[in-house]
Short mmCIF file of C-alpha atoms in Angstrom, two decimals:
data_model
loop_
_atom_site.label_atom_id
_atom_site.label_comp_id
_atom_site.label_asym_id
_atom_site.label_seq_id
_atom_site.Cartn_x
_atom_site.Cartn_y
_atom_site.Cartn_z
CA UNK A 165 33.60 103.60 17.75
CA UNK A 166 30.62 102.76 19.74
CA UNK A 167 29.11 101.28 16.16
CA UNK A 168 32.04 99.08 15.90
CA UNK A 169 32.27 97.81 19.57
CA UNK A 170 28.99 96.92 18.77
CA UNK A 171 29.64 94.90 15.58
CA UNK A 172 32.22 92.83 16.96
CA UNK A 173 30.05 92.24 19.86
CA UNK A 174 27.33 91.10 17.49
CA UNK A 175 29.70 89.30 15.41
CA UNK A 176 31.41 87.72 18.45
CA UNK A 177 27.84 86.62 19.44
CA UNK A 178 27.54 85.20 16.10
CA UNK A 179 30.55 83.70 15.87
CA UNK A 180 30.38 81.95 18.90
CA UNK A 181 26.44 80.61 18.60
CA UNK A 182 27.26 79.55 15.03
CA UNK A 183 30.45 78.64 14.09
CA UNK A 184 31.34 77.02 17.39
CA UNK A 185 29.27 74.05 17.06
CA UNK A 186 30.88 73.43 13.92
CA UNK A 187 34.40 73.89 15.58
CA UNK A 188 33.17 71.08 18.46
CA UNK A 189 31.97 68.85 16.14
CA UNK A 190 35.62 68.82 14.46
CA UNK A 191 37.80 69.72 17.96
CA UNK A 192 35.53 68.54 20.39
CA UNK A 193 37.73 65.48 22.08
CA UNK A 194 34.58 64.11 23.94
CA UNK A 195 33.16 61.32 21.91
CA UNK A 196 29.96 61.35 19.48
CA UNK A 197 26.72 61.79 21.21
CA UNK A 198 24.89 57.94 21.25
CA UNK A 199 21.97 59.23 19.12
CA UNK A 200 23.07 57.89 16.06
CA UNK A 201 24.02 55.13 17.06
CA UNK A 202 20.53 54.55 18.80
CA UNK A 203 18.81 55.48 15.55
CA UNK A 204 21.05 52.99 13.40
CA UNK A 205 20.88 50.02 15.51
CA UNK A 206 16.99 50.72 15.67
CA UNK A 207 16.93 50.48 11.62
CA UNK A 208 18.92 47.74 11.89
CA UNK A 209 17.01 45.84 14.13
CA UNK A 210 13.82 46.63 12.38
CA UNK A 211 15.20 46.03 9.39
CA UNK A 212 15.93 42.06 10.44
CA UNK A 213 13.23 41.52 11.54
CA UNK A 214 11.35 42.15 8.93
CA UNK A 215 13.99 40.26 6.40
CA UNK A 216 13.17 37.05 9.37
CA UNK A 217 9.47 37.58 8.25
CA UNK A 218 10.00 37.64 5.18
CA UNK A 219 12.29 34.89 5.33
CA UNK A 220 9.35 32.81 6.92
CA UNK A 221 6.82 33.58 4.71
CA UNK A 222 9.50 32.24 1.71
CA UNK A 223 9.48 29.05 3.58
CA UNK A 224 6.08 28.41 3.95
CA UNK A 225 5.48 29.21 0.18
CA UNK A 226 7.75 26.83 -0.80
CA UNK A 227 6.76 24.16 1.60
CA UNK A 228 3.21 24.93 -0.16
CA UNK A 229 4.28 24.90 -3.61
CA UNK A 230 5.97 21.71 -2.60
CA UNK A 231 2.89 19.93 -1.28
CA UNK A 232 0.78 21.63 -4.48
CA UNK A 233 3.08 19.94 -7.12
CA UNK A 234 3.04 16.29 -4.66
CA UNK A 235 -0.54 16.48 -4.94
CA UNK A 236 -0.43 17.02 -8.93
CA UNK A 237 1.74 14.03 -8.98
CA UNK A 238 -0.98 11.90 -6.98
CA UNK A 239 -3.83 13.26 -9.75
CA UNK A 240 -1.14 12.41 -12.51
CA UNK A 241 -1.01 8.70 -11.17
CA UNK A 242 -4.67 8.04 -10.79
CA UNK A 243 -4.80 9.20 -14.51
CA UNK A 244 -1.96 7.33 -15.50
CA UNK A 245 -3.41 4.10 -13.43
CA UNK A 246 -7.06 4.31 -15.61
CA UNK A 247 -6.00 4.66 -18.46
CA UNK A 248 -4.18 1.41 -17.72
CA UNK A 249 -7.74 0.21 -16.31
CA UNK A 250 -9.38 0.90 -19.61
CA UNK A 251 -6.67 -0.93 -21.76
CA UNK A 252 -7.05 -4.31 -19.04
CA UNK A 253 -11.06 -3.69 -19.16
CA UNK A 254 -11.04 -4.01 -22.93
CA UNK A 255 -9.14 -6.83 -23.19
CA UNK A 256 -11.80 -9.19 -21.27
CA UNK A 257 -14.47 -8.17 -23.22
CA UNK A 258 -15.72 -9.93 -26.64
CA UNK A 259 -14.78 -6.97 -28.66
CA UNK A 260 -11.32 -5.59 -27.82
CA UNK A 261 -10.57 -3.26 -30.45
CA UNK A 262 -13.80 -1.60 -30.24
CA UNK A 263 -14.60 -1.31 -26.54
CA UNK A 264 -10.77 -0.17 -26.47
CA UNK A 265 -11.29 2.77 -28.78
CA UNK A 266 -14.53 3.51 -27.31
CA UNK A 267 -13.18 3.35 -23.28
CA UNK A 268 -10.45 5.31 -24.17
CA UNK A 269 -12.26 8.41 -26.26
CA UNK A 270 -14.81 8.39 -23.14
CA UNK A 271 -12.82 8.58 -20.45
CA UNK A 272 -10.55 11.14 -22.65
CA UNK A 273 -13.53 13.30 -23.06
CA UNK A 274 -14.29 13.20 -19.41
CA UNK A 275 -11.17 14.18 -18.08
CA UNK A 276 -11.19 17.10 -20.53
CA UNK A 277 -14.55 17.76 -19.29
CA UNK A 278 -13.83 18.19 -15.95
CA UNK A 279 -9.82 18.74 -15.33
CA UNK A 280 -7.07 20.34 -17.11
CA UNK A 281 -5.68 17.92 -18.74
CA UNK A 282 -4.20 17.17 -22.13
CA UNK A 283 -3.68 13.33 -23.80
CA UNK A 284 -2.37 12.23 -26.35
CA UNK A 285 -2.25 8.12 -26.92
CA UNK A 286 -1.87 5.53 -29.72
CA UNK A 287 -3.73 2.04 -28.84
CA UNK A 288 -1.98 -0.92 -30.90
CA UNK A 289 -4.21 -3.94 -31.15
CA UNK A 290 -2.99 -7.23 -32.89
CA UNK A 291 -5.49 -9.81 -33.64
CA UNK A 292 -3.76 -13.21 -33.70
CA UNK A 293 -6.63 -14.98 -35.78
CA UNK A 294 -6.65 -12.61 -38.54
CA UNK A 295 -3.15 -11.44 -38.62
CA UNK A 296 -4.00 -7.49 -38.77
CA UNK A 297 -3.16 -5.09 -36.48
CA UNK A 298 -5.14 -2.39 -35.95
CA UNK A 299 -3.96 1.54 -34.69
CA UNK A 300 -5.83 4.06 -32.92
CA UNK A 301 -4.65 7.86 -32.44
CA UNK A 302 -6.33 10.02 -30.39
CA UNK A 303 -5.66 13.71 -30.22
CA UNK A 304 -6.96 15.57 -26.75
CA UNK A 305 -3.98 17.76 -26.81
CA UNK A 306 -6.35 20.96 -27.29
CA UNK A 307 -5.13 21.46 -30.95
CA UNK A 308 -5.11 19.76 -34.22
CA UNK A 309 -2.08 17.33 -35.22
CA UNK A 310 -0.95 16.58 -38.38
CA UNK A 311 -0.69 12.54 -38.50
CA UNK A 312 1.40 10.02 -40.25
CA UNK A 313 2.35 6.59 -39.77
CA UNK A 314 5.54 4.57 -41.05
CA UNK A 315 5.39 0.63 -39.91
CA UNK A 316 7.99 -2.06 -40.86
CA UNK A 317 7.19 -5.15 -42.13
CA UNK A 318 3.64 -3.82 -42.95
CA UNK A 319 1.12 -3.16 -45.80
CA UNK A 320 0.75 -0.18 -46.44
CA UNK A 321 4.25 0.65 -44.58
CA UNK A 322 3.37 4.28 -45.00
CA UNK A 323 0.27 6.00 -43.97
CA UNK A 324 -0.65 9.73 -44.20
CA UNK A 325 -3.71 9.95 -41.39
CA UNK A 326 -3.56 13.97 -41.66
CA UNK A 327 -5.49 16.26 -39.36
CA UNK A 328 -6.74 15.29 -36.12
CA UNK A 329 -8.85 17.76 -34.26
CA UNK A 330 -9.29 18.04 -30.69
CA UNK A 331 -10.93 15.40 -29.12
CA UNK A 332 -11.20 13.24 -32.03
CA UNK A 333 -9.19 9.58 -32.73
CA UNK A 334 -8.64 8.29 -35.72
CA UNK A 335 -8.37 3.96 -36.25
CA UNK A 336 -6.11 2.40 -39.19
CA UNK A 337 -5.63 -1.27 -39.81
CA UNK A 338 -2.96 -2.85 -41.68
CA UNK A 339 -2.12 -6.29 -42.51
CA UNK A 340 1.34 -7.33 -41.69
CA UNK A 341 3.98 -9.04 -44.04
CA UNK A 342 6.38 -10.84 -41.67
CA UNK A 343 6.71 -14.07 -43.34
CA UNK A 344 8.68 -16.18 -41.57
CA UNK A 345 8.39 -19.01 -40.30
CA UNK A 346 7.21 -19.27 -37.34
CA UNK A 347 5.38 -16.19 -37.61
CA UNK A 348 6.46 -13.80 -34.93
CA UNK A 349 8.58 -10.34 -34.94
CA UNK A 350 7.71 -6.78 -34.44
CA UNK A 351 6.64 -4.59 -36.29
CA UNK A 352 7.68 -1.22 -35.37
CA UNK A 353 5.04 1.89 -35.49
CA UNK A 354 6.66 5.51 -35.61
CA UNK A 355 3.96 7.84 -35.36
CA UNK A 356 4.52 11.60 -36.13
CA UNK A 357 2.86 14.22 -35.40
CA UNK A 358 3.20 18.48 -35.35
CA UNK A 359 1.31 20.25 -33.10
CA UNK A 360 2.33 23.94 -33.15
CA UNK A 361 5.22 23.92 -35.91
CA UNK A 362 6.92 21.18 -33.91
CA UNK A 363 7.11 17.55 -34.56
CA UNK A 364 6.80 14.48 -32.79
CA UNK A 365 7.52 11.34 -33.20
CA UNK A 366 6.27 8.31 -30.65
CA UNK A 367 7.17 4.54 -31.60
CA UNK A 368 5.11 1.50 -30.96
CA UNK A 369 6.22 -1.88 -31.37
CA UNK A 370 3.84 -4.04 -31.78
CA UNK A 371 4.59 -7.68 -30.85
CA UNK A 372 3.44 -10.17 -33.76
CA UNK A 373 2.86 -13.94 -32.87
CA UNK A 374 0.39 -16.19 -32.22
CA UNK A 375 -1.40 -14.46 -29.76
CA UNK A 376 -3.26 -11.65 -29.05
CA UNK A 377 -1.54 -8.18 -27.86
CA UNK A 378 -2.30 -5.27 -27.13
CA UNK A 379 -0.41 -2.02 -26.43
CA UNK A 380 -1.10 1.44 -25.32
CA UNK A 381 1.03 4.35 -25.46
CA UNK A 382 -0.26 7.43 -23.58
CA UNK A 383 1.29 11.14 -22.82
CA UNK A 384 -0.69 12.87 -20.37
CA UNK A 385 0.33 16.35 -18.97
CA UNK A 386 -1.57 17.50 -15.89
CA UNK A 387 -1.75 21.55 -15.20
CA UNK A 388 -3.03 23.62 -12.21
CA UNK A 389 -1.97 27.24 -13.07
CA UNK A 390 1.28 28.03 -14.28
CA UNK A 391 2.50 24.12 -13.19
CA UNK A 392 2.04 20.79 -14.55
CA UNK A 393 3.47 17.19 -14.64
CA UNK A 394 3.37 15.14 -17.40
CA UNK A 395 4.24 11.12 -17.97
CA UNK A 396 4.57 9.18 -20.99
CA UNK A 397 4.59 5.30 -20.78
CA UNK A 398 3.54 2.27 -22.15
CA UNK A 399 1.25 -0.36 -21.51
CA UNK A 400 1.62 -3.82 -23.15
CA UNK A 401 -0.75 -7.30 -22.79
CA UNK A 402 -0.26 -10.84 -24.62
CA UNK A 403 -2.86 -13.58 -24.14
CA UNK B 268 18.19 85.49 21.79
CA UNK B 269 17.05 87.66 18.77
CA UNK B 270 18.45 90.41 20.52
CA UNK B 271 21.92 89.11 19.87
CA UNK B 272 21.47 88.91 16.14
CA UNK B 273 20.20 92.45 15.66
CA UNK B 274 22.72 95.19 14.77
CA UNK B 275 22.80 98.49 16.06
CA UNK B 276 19.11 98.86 17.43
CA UNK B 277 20.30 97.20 20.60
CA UNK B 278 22.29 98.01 22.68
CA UNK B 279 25.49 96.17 23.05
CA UNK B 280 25.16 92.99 25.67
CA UNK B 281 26.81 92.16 28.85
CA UNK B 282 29.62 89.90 29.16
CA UNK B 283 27.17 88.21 31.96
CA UNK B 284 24.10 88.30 29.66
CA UNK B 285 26.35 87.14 26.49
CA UNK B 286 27.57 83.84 28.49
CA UNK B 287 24.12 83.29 29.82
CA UNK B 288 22.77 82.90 26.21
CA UNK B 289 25.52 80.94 25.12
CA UNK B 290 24.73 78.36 28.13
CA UNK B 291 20.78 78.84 26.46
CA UNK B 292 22.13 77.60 23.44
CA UNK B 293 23.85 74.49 24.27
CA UNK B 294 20.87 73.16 26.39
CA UNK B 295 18.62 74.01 23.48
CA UNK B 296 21.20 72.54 20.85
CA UNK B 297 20.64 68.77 22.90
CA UNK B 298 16.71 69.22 22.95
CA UNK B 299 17.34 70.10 18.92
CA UNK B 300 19.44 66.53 18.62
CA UNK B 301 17.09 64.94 20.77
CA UNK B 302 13.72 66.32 18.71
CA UNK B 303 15.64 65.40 15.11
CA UNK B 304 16.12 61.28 16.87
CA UNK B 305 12.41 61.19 17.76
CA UNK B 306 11.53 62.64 14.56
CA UNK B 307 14.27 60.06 12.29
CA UNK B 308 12.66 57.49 14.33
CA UNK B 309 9.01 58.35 14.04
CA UNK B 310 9.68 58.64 10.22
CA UNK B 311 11.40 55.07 9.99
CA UNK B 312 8.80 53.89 12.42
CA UNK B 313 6.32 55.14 9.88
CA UNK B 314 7.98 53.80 6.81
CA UNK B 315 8.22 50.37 8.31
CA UNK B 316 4.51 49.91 9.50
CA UNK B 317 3.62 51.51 6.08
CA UNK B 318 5.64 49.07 3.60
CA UNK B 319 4.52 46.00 6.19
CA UNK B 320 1.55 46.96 7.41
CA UNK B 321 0.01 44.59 4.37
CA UNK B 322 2.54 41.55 4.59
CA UNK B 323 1.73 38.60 1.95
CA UNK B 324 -0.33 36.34 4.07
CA UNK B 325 0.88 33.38 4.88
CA UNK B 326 -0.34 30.65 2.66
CA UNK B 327 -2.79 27.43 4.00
CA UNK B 328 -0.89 24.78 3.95
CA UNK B 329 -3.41 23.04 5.89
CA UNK B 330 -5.20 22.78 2.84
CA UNK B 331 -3.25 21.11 1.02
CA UNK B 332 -2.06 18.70 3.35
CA UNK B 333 -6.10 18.07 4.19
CA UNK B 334 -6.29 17.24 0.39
CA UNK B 335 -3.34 15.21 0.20
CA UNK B 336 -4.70 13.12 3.01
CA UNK B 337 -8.25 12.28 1.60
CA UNK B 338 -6.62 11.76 -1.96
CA UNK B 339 -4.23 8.86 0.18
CA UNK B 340 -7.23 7.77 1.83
CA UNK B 341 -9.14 6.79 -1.91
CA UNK B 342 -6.16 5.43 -2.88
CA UNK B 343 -5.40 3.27 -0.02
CA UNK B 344 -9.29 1.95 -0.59
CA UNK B 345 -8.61 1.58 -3.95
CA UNK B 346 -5.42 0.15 -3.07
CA UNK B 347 -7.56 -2.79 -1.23
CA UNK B 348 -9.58 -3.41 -4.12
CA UNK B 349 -13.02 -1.82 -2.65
CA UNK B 350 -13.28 1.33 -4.19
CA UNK B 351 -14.16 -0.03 -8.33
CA UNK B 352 -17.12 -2.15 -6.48
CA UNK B 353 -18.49 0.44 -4.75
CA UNK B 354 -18.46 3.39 -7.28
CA UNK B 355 -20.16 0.45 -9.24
CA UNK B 356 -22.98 0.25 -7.00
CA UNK B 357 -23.30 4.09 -6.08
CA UNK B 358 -22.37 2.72 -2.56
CA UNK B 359 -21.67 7.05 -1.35
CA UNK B 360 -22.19 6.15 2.16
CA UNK B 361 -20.17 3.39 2.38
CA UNK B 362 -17.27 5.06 0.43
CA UNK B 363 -18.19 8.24 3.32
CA UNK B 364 -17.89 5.76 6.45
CA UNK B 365 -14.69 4.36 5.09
CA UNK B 366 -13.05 7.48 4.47
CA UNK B 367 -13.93 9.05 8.17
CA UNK B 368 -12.70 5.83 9.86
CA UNK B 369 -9.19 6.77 7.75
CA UNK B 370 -9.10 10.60 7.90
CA UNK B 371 -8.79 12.55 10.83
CA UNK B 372 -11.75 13.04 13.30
CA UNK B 373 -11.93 16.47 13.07
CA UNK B 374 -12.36 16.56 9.44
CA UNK B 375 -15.83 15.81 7.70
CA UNK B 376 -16.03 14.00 4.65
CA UNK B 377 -18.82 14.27 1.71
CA UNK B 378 -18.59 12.06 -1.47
CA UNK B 379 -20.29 11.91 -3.98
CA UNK B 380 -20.13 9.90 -7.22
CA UNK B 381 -20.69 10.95 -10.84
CA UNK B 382 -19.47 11.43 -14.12
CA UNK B 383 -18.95 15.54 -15.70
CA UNK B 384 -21.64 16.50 -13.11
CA UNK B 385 -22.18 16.20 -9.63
CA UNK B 386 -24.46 17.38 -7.44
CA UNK B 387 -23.29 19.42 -3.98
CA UNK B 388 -26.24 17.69 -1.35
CA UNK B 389 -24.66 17.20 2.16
CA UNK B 390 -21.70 20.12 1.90
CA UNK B 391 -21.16 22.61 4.07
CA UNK B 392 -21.66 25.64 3.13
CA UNK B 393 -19.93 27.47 5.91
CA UNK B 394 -16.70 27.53 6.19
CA UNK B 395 -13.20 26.12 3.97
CA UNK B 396 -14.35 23.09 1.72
CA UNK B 397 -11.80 21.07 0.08
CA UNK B 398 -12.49 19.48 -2.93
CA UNK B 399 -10.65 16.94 -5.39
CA UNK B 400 -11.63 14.55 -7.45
CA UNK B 401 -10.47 10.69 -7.96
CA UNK B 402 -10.97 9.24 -11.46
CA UNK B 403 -12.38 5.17 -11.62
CA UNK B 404 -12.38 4.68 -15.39
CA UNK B 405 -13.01 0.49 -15.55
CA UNK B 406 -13.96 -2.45 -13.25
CA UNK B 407 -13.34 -5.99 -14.61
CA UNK B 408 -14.34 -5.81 -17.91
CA UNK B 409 -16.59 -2.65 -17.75
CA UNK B 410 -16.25 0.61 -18.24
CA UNK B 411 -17.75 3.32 -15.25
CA UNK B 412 -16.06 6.18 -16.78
CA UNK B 413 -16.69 7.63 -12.90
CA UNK B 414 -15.15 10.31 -10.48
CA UNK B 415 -15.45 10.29 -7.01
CA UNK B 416 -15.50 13.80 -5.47
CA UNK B 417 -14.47 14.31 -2.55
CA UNK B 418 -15.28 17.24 -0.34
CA UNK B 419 -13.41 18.10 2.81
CA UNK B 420 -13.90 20.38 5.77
CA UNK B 421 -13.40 21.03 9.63
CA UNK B 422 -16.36 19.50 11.95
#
């Protein structure tokens, strides 16, 4: 007896100092103790915060990357305006076709030198006393290109150039066939090139009269890590 | 309290001493709550400092606003037509006194003019430096084949 008394004593005890706070939790009409909800509005709050810092830091990069590519665009233009430069520069000199090729393979090399950069440009040059017009390719695309030429209204109309390496141009000169009178037209230039399996094809027309002209057709890409800008435009004199 | 879990060695409590521990219990059961808040929030507290402790630092934008204006300020000489005559006469400190009456006072300019290589006299070598570089390729009917480079940096 006294064993038992003392068991259900012991199991009373029990009962009560374990199974009652399971019984409140369920029966208990009071409401939940605040704790809980202290601890989850703390997360919260520390949580949002941190997504607001985040948040600012996101801006700033962009704002960055932003001003980063404006400035790339500024470079690309000062490029873009020399090589302009160099096509005006030639044409006042005695010797355009020559001081042309040379300018442009100089200041090529010199950008490579000293920028990322890559260029690729075909200088037209018609000569209005002797009729010819004269083509200049040069590769500083970081690669070899395969080459060829197809011209209207020109002799040869078809002209396999081939490989041009890196940093290197190549000059043609053919003698047009436009026979009419007077003598004026275009002759169109389609010049193809692969680079890397792919092809490319850039046309030229060259303006044929009784004057001089001149036309330069560059693509320049400008890179600073992963980003770049790139233009490609033409730029055409007669006198 | 251990007393009341033991069987048989004890002997059998009180009604008085019984309620008594039960009273023990429920204070200790709110310091229990209270110790498991401060130790949820200690943990988060320690989680958060630990993931942000090292947040990505916030990038200089300065800098490239400070390069964006000296690159205007070449161009806007260029722009009047003085810059092609004085990279053709090596004119640097000419080019430099232009350039600090256009940029802001508290920024120091150092140009210098040259082809693939240029030289680094007259930079700081404390400090941020900002450099860029502003391509002349012709003037008139010559070709310079020049760069002006520009370096930057707070007086």
């Amino acid at each position: 007896m006294a064993l038992e008394k003392v068991k259900a004593d012991t199991l009373g005890g029990l009962g009560r100092s374990f199974a009652s706070p399971r019984c409140q939790r369920i029966s208990d009409p009071r409401p939940m103790k605040g704790q809980m909800f202290l601890l989850a509005s703390v997360i919260i709050v520390l949580g949002l915060i941190s997504i607001g810092n985040l948040l600012g830091i996101y801006k700033t990069v962009e704002e960055t990357r932003l001003q980063e590519s404006l400035m790339l665009d500024k470079q690309l233009r000062n490029i873009k305006a020399e090589y302009e430069s160099i096509a005006a520069a030639a044409r006042l000199g005695n010797d355009v076709n020559g001081s042309a090729i040379r300018y442009l393979s100089n200041f090529s090399g010199l950008l490579r030198n000293t920028a990322d950069v890559e260029v690729f440009y075909v200088f037209a040059y018609f000569n209005a006393s002797d009729k010819n017009y004269s083509l200049t390719i040069g590769n500083y695309l970081k690669d070899s290109i395969n080459v060829t030429v197809n011209a209207s209204s020109s002799d040869p109309a078809g002209i396999f150039i081939g490989v041009i390496d890196d940093r290197k141009n190549e000059t043609r000169t053919s003698a047009h066939t436009i026979t009419s009178s007077p003598l004026s037209g275009t002759v169109l230039v389609n010049v193809t090139y692969t680079i890397k399996g792919s092809n490319v094809m850039e046309a030229v027309p060259v303006t044929i009269s009784n004057r001089n002209y001149l036309i330069l057709l560059y693509d320049i890409k400008v890179k600073e890590g992963n980003d770049f800008v790139s233009v490609k435009d033409t730029y055409n004199v007669t006198w | 309290m251990v007393k009341a879990f033991s069987f048989g060695k004890e002997k059998p409590l009180g009604k008085r001493k019984q309620k008594k521990n039960e009273k023990e219990m429920m204070n200790m059961k709110g310091y229990v709550y209270t110790l498991e808040i401060v130790i949820g929030m200690i943990l988060m507290l320690v989680t958060f400092v630990s993931l942000f402790s090292n947040p990505p630092g916030k990038p200089e934008i300065e800098v490239t606003i400070i390069k964006q204006s000296g690159f205007n300020s070449l161009d806007f000489i260029n722009r009047e037509g003085l810059l092609r005559e004085l990279v053709q006469n090596n004119s640097e400190a000419e080019l430099e006194s232009r350039l600090s009456a256009l940029l802001s006072k508290s920024i120091k300019p150092e140009v210098e003019i040259c082809a693939e290589t240029c030289g680094t006299t007259g930079v700081s070598t404390t400090g941020n430096v900002i450099t860029l570089d502003y391509y002349v390729s012709a003037f008139n009917e010559n070709y310079m084949g020049r760069r002006v480079k520009l370096w930057l940096w707070r007086k």
